[in-house]
mmCIF file of C-alpha atoms in Angstrom:
data_model
loop_
_atom_site.group_PDB
_atom_site.id
_atom_site.type_symbol
_atom_site.label_atom_id
_atom_site.label_comp_id
_atom_site.label_asym_id
_atom_site.label_seq_id
_atom_site.Cartn_x
_atom_site.Cartn_y
_atom_site.Cartn_z
ATOM 1 C CA UNK A 1 -8.740 -2.256 -15.338
ATOM 2 C CA UNK A 2 -5.793 -0.440 -16.902
ATOM 3 C CA UNK A 3 -2.460 -2.036 -15.943
ATOM 4 C CA UNK A 4 1.093 -0.780 -16.482
ATOM 5 C CA UNK A 5 3.545 -3.671 -16.870
ATOM 6 C CA UNK A 6 7.125 -2.559 -16.139
ATOM 7 C CA UNK A 7 9.300 -5.461 -17.276
ATOM 8 C CA UNK A 8 12.445 -5.529 -19.424
ATOM 9 C CA UNK A 9 12.354 -9.236 -20.327
ATOM 10 C CA UNK A 10 10.322 -9.609 -23.534
ATOM 11 C CA UNK A 11 9.183 -13.148 -22.773
ATOM 12 C CA UNK A 12 7.856 -12.281 -19.326
ATOM 13 C CA UNK A 13 6.300 -9.010 -20.483
ATOM 14 C CA UNK A 14 4.512 -10.707 -23.388
ATOM 15 C CA UNK A 15 3.208 -13.426 -21.065
ATOM 16 C CA UNK A 16 1.851 -10.861 -18.616
ATOM 17 C CA UNK A 17 0.295 -8.609 -21.243
ATOM 18 C CA UNK A 18 -1.397 -11.504 -23.040
ATOM 19 C CA UNK A 19 -2.742 -12.896 -19.790
ATOM 20 C CA UNK A 20 -4.069 -9.545 -18.602
ATOM 21 C CA UNK A 21 -5.750 -8.866 -21.924
ATOM 22 C CA UNK A 22 -7.272 -12.330 -21.690
ATOM 23 C CA UNK A 23 -8.887 -11.188 -18.439
ATOM 24 C CA UNK A 24 -10.437 -8.284 -20.317
ATOM 25 C CA UNK A 25 -8.007 -5.704 -18.949
ATOM 26 C CA UNK A 26 -5.871 -3.148 -20.759
ATOM 27 C CA UNK A 27 -2.106 -3.711 -20.495
ATOM 28 C CA UNK A 28 0.589 -1.169 -21.359
ATOM 29 C CA UNK A 29 4.241 -2.155 -21.297
ATOM 30 C CA UNK A 30 7.265 -0.127 -20.205
ATOM 31 C CA UNK A 31 10.673 -1.727 -20.680
ATOM 32 C CA UNK A 32 12.583 0.507 -18.276
ATOM 33 C CA UNK A 33 12.126 2.768 -15.278
ATOM 34 C CA UNK A 34 12.312 6.087 -17.094
ATOM 35 C CA UNK A 35 9.570 5.064 -19.515
ATOM 36 C CA UNK A 36 7.446 3.864 -16.608
ATOM 37 C CA UNK A 37 7.794 7.194 -14.782
ATOM 38 C CA UNK A 38 6.850 9.077 -17.938
ATOM 39 C CA UNK A 39 3.730 6.964 -18.485
ATOM 40 C CA UNK A 40 2.702 7.190 -14.835
ATOM 41 C CA UNK A 41 2.996 10.960 -14.958
ATOM 42 C CA UNK A 42 0.227 10.937 -17.542
ATOM 43 C CA UNK A 43 -1.954 8.944 -15.119
ATOM 44 C CA UNK A 44 -4.853 6.634 -15.864
ATOM 45 C CA UNK A 45 -3.439 3.371 -14.502
ATOM 46 C CA UNK A 46 -5.274 1.282 -11.917
ATOM 47 C CA UNK A 47 -2.388 -1.035 -10.961
ATOM 48 C CA UNK A 48 1.343 -1.207 -11.718
ATOM 49 C CA UNK A 49 3.282 -4.472 -12.060
ATOM 50 C CA UNK A 50 6.859 -3.411 -11.363
ATOM 51 C CA UNK A 51 9.902 -5.638 -11.819
ATOM 52 C CA UNK A 52 12.840 -4.830 -9.537
ATOM 53 C CA UNK A 53 15.692 -5.678 -11.909
ATOM 54 C CA UNK A 54 15.384 -3.057 -14.651
ATOM 55 C CA UNK A 55 17.956 -1.377 -16.892
ATOM 56 C CA UNK A 56 18.860 2.064 -15.590
ATOM 57 C CA UNK A 57 16.530 2.885 -12.715
ATOM 58 C CA UNK A 58 15.726 -0.092 -10.500
ATOM 59 C CA UNK A 59 12.175 -0.952 -9.535
ATOM 60 C CA UNK A 60 12.911 0.302 -6.027
ATOM 61 C CA UNK A 61 13.998 3.694 -7.367
ATOM 62 C CA UNK A 62 10.931 3.915 -9.601
ATOM 63 C CA UNK A 63 8.714 3.164 -6.616
ATOM 64 C CA UNK A 64 10.462 5.804 -4.506
ATOM 65 C CA UNK A 65 10.035 8.489 -7.168
ATOM 66 C CA UNK A 66 6.384 7.625 -7.775
ATOM 67 C CA UNK A 67 5.539 7.982 -4.086
ATOM 68 C CA UNK A 68 7.662 11.128 -3.726
ATOM 69 C CA UNK A 69 5.441 12.963 -6.187
ATOM 70 C CA UNK A 70 2.293 11.911 -4.350
ATOM 71 C CA UNK A 71 1.089 9.229 -6.754
ATOM 72 C CA UNK A 72 -0.802 6.550 -4.817
ATOM 73 C CA UNK A 73 -1.357 4.121 -7.698
ATOM 74 C CA UNK A 74 -1.218 0.534 -6.339
ATOM 75 C CA UNK A 75 2.169 -1.076 -7.035
ATOM 76 C CA UNK A 76 2.796 -4.820 -7.045
ATOM 77 C CA UNK A 77 6.513 -5.572 -7.243
ATOM 78 C CA UNK A 78 7.828 -8.638 -9.072
ATOM 79 C CA UNK A 79 11.213 -10.200 -8.401
ATOM 80 C CA UNK A 80 13.222 -13.333 -9.057
ATOM 81 C CA UNK A 81 14.640 -12.938 -5.551
ATOM 82 C CA UNK A 82 12.735 -14.639 -2.747
ATOM 83 C CA UNK A 83 14.612 -12.999 0.123
ATOM 84 C CA UNK A 84 12.570 -11.512 2.947
ATOM 85 C CA UNK A 85 14.953 -8.544 3.182
ATOM 86 C CA UNK A 86 14.311 -7.735 -0.478
ATOM 87 C CA UNK A 87 10.570 -7.685 0.119
ATOM 88 C CA UNK A 88 10.927 -5.452 3.161
ATOM 89 C CA UNK A 89 12.959 -2.944 1.143
ATOM 90 C CA UNK A 90 10.268 -2.841 -1.534
ATOM 91 C CA UNK A 91 7.467 -2.316 0.968
ATOM 92 C CA UNK A 92 9.396 0.463 2.662
ATOM 93 C CA UNK A 93 9.913 2.144 -0.702
ATOM 94 C CA UNK A 94 6.137 2.334 -1.061
ATOM 95 C CA UNK A 95 5.136 -0.903 -2.801
ATOM 96 C CA UNK A 96 1.723 -2.260 -1.829
ATOM 97 C CA UNK A 97 2.463 -5.936 -2.392
ATOM 98 C CA UNK A 98 5.188 -8.317 -3.524
ATOM 99 C CA UNK A 99 5.269 -11.473 -5.644
ATOM 100 C CA UNK A 100 8.292 -13.688 -6.302
ATOM 101 C CA UNK A 101 8.977 -15.335 -9.660
ATOM 102 C CA UNK A 102 7.946 -17.879 -10.712
ATOM 103 C CA UNK A 103 4.367 -17.225 -9.653
ATOM 104 C CA UNK A 104 0.894 -18.514 -10.368
ATOM 105 C CA UNK A 105 -0.968 -16.263 -12.795
ATOM 106 C CA UNK A 106 -4.166 -16.864 -10.814
ATOM 107 C CA UNK A 107 -2.431 -15.594 -7.672
ATOM 108 C CA UNK A 108 -1.184 -12.549 -9.561
ATOM 109 C CA UNK A 109 -4.722 -11.732 -10.697
ATOM 110 C CA UNK A 110 -6.110 -12.221 -7.185
ATOM 111 C CA UNK A 111 -3.507 -9.903 -5.682
ATOM 112 C CA UNK A 112 -4.120 -7.242 -8.323
ATOM 113 C CA UNK A 113 -7.864 -7.382 -7.754
ATOM 114 C CA UNK A 114 -7.308 -6.990 -3.999
ATOM 115 C CA UNK A 115 -5.077 -3.945 -4.558
ATOM 116 C CA UNK A 116 -7.655 -2.418 -6.884
ATOM 117 C CA UNK A 117 -10.439 -2.922 -4.320
ATOM 118 C CA UNK A 118 -8.377 -1.237 -1.612
ATOM 119 C CA UNK A 119 -7.586 1.685 -3.900
ATOM 120 C CA UNK A 120 -11.265 2.161 -4.730
ATOM 121 C CA UNK A 121 -12.129 2.038 -1.021
ATOM 122 C CA UNK A 122 -9.581 4.798 -0.353
ATOM 123 C CA UNK A 123 -10.915 6.888 -3.212
ATOM 124 C CA UNK A 124 -14.459 6.504 -1.930
ATOM 125 C CA UNK A 125 -13.638 7.685 1.583
ATOM 126 C CA UNK A 126 -14.827 11.137 2.616
ATOM 127 C CA UNK A 127 -12.345 13.400 4.446
ATOM 128 C CA UNK A 128 -12.022 12.350 8.079
ATOM 129 C CA UNK A 129 -14.384 9.396 7.708
ATOM 130 C CA UNK A 130 -13.653 5.741 7.154
ATOM 131 C CA UNK A 131 -15.531 4.361 4.181
ATOM 132 C CA UNK A 132 -17.082 1.266 5.663
ATOM 133 C CA UNK A 133 -19.454 0.590 8.504
ATOM 134 C CA UNK A 134 -19.294 -0.320 11.429
ATOM 135 C CA UNK A 135 -16.200 1.838 12.057
ATOM 136 C CA UNK A 136 -16.615 5.576 11.484
ATOM 137 C CA UNK A 137 -13.745 7.981 12.122
ATOM 138 C CA UNK A 138 -14.253 11.677 12.859
ATOM 139 C CA UNK A 139 -10.863 13.380 12.993
ATOM 140 C CA UNK A 140 -12.178 16.816 13.922
ATOM 141 C CA UNK A 141 -14.101 15.479 16.910
ATOM 142 C CA UNK A 142 -11.079 13.427 18.042
ATOM 143 C CA UNK A 143 -13.188 10.310 18.244
ATOM 144 C CA UNK A 144 -14.381 7.317 16.343
ATOM 145 C CA UNK A 145 -17.589 5.364 16.382
ATOM 146 C CA UNK A 146 -17.300 1.622 16.745
ATOM 147 C CA UNK A 147 -20.542 -0.292 16.307
ATOM 148 C CA UNK A 148 -22.423 2.939 16.920
ATOM 149 C CA UNK A 149 -20.632 3.758 20.181
ATOM 150 C CA UNK A 150 -18.463 6.886 20.444
ATOM 151 C CA UNK A 151 -14.856 6.153 21.434
ATOM 152 C CA UNK A 152 -12.640 9.090 22.379
ATOM 153 C CA UNK A 153 -9.114 9.438 21.007
ATOM 154 C CA UNK A 154 -6.114 11.382 22.225
ATOM 155 C CA UNK A 155 -4.488 13.759 19.735
ATOM 156 C CA UNK A 156 -1.693 11.329 18.887
ATOM 157 C CA UNK A 157 -4.121 8.420 18.592
ATOM 158 C CA UNK A 158 -6.193 10.529 16.224
ATOM 159 C CA UNK A 159 -3.160 11.453 14.129
ATOM 160 C CA UNK A 160 -1.968 7.845 13.990
ATOM 161 C CA UNK A 161 -5.370 6.538 12.929
ATOM 162 C CA UNK A 162 -5.724 9.321 10.357
ATOM 163 C CA UNK A 163 -2.338 8.419 8.865
ATOM 164 C CA UNK A 164 -3.114 4.703 8.654
ATOM 165 C CA UNK A 165 -6.607 5.390 7.346
ATOM 166 C CA UNK A 166 -5.360 7.800 4.700
ATOM 167 C CA UNK A 167 -3.033 5.073 3.458
ATOM 168 C CA UNK A 168 -5.460 2.171 3.822
ATOM 169 C CA UNK A 169 -4.155 -0.974 2.170
ATOM 170 C CA UNK A 170 -0.573 0.285 2.160
ATOM 171 C CA UNK A 171 2.198 -0.762 4.555
ATOM 172 C CA UNK A 172 3.427 2.162 6.663
ATOM 173 C CA UNK A 173 6.874 1.718 8.180
ATOM 174 C CA UNK A 174 7.482 2.558 11.842
ATOM 175 C CA UNK A 175 9.997 5.174 10.699
ATOM 176 C CA UNK A 176 7.437 6.925 8.523
ATOM 177 C CA UNK A 177 4.795 6.834 11.254
ATOM 178 C CA UNK A 178 7.236 8.176 13.834
ATOM 179 C CA UNK A 179 8.158 11.049 11.541
ATOM 180 C CA UNK A 180 4.599 11.883 10.436
ATOM 181 C CA UNK A 181 2.899 11.697 13.845
ATOM 182 C CA UNK A 182 5.665 12.738 16.246
ATOM 183 C CA UNK A 183 8.017 14.636 13.920
ATOM 184 C CA UNK A 184 10.902 12.395 14.952
ATOM 185 C CA UNK A 185 13.534 10.659 12.883
ATOM 186 C CA UNK A 186 14.163 6.924 13.126
ATOM 187 C CA UNK A 187 15.003 5.787 16.656
ATOM 188 C CA UNK A 188 15.603 2.032 16.958
ATOM 189 C CA UNK A 189 15.356 2.278 20.747
ATOM 190 C CA UNK A 190 11.806 3.621 20.908
ATOM 191 C CA UNK A 191 8.636 1.535 20.928
ATOM 192 C CA UNK A 192 6.333 4.559 20.825
ATOM 193 C CA UNK A 193 4.700 3.537 17.549
ATOM 194 C CA UNK A 194 3.987 -0.007 18.755
ATOM 195 C CA UNK A 195 2.512 1.273 22.019
ATOM 196 C CA UNK A 196 0.146 3.669 20.266
ATOM 197 C CA UNK A 197 -0.853 1.104 17.650
ATOM 198 C CA UNK A 198 -1.812 -1.164 20.547
ATOM 199 C CA UNK A 199 -3.933 1.599 22.065
ATOM 200 C CA UNK A 200 -5.750 2.305 18.807
ATOM 201 C CA UNK A 201 -6.355 -1.408 18.270
ATOM 202 C CA UNK A 202 -7.957 -1.684 21.700
ATOM 203 C CA UNK A 203 -10.244 1.216 20.873
ATOM 204 C CA UNK A 204 -11.317 -0.505 17.653
ATOM 205 C CA UNK A 205 -12.607 -3.361 19.799
ATOM 206 C CA UNK A 206 -13.860 -6.283 17.723
ATOM 207 C CA UNK A 207 -12.414 -4.601 14.627
ATOM 208 C CA UNK A 208 -8.823 -4.416 15.907
ATOM 209 C CA UNK A 209 -7.738 -6.814 13.153
ATOM 210 C CA UNK A 210 -8.092 -3.962 10.660
ATOM 211 C CA UNK A 211 -4.606 -2.870 11.729
ATOM 212 C CA UNK A 212 -2.263 -5.604 10.545
ATOM 213 C CA UNK A 213 1.351 -5.992 11.626
ATOM 214 C CA UNK A 214 3.558 -6.666 8.593
ATOM 215 C CA UNK A 215 6.596 -8.312 10.112
ATOM 216 C CA UNK A 216 9.780 -6.350 9.600
ATOM 217 C CA UNK A 217 8.006 -3.668 7.562
ATOM 218 C CA UNK A 218 5.410 -1.845 9.657
ATOM 219 C CA UNK A 219 1.614 -1.636 9.847
ATOM 220 C CA UNK A 220 -1.243 -1.697 7.358
ATOM 221 C CA UNK A 221 -4.842 -0.584 7.827
ATOM 222 C CA UNK A 222 -7.474 -2.605 5.965
ATOM 223 C CA UNK A 223 -10.856 -1.050 5.213
ATOM 224 C CA UNK A 224 -12.617 -4.274 6.201
ATOM 225 C CA UNK A 225 -12.234 -6.702 9.096
ATOM 226 C CA UNK A 226 -9.589 -9.345 8.448
#
């Protein structure tokens, strides 16, 4: 696995790079956001460890710019702040996971491996079809197969499932879903997204747990039953 470590503190960066190399992985360090963006533009990274507090561009800004150019590389954000609000901001900026300092190196490795698995599952999916039995999604036919049985979907249910499926393993905010599926801007008074997520979950039957509610952040689709 090729990992980009974006960390300005030498001590922390050295610790991470040594540990990752000890796992048999390749680790490249960037000490600031601009360098990280330049390296990511070249591609080739499997996971990014991104500190929030960086000189110049913050980790949040780096994350925003990476996602804006369509790069779906898994991003695990690191922070010395353990505030829930801080984590929610990071997830809404496009981060896939969050870890507060100080952390267990074993937990860091486990989280990175999970992100890498999800990314490979997304890459292995064929257009319109969920990679992973027993749930098969056919966008063109407006239906999905659950345990071999055809389940019909409305147009909006189809679009919602396609959006979640296309971003499997990544938290999708209600605002982003509302904009992508209904073409609406944020409306704190509407529960449209929650209602439709409930409908899609019911149609997934025994596999409803694949759509996870991430409190305060949105929803995430997992390629396997939770």
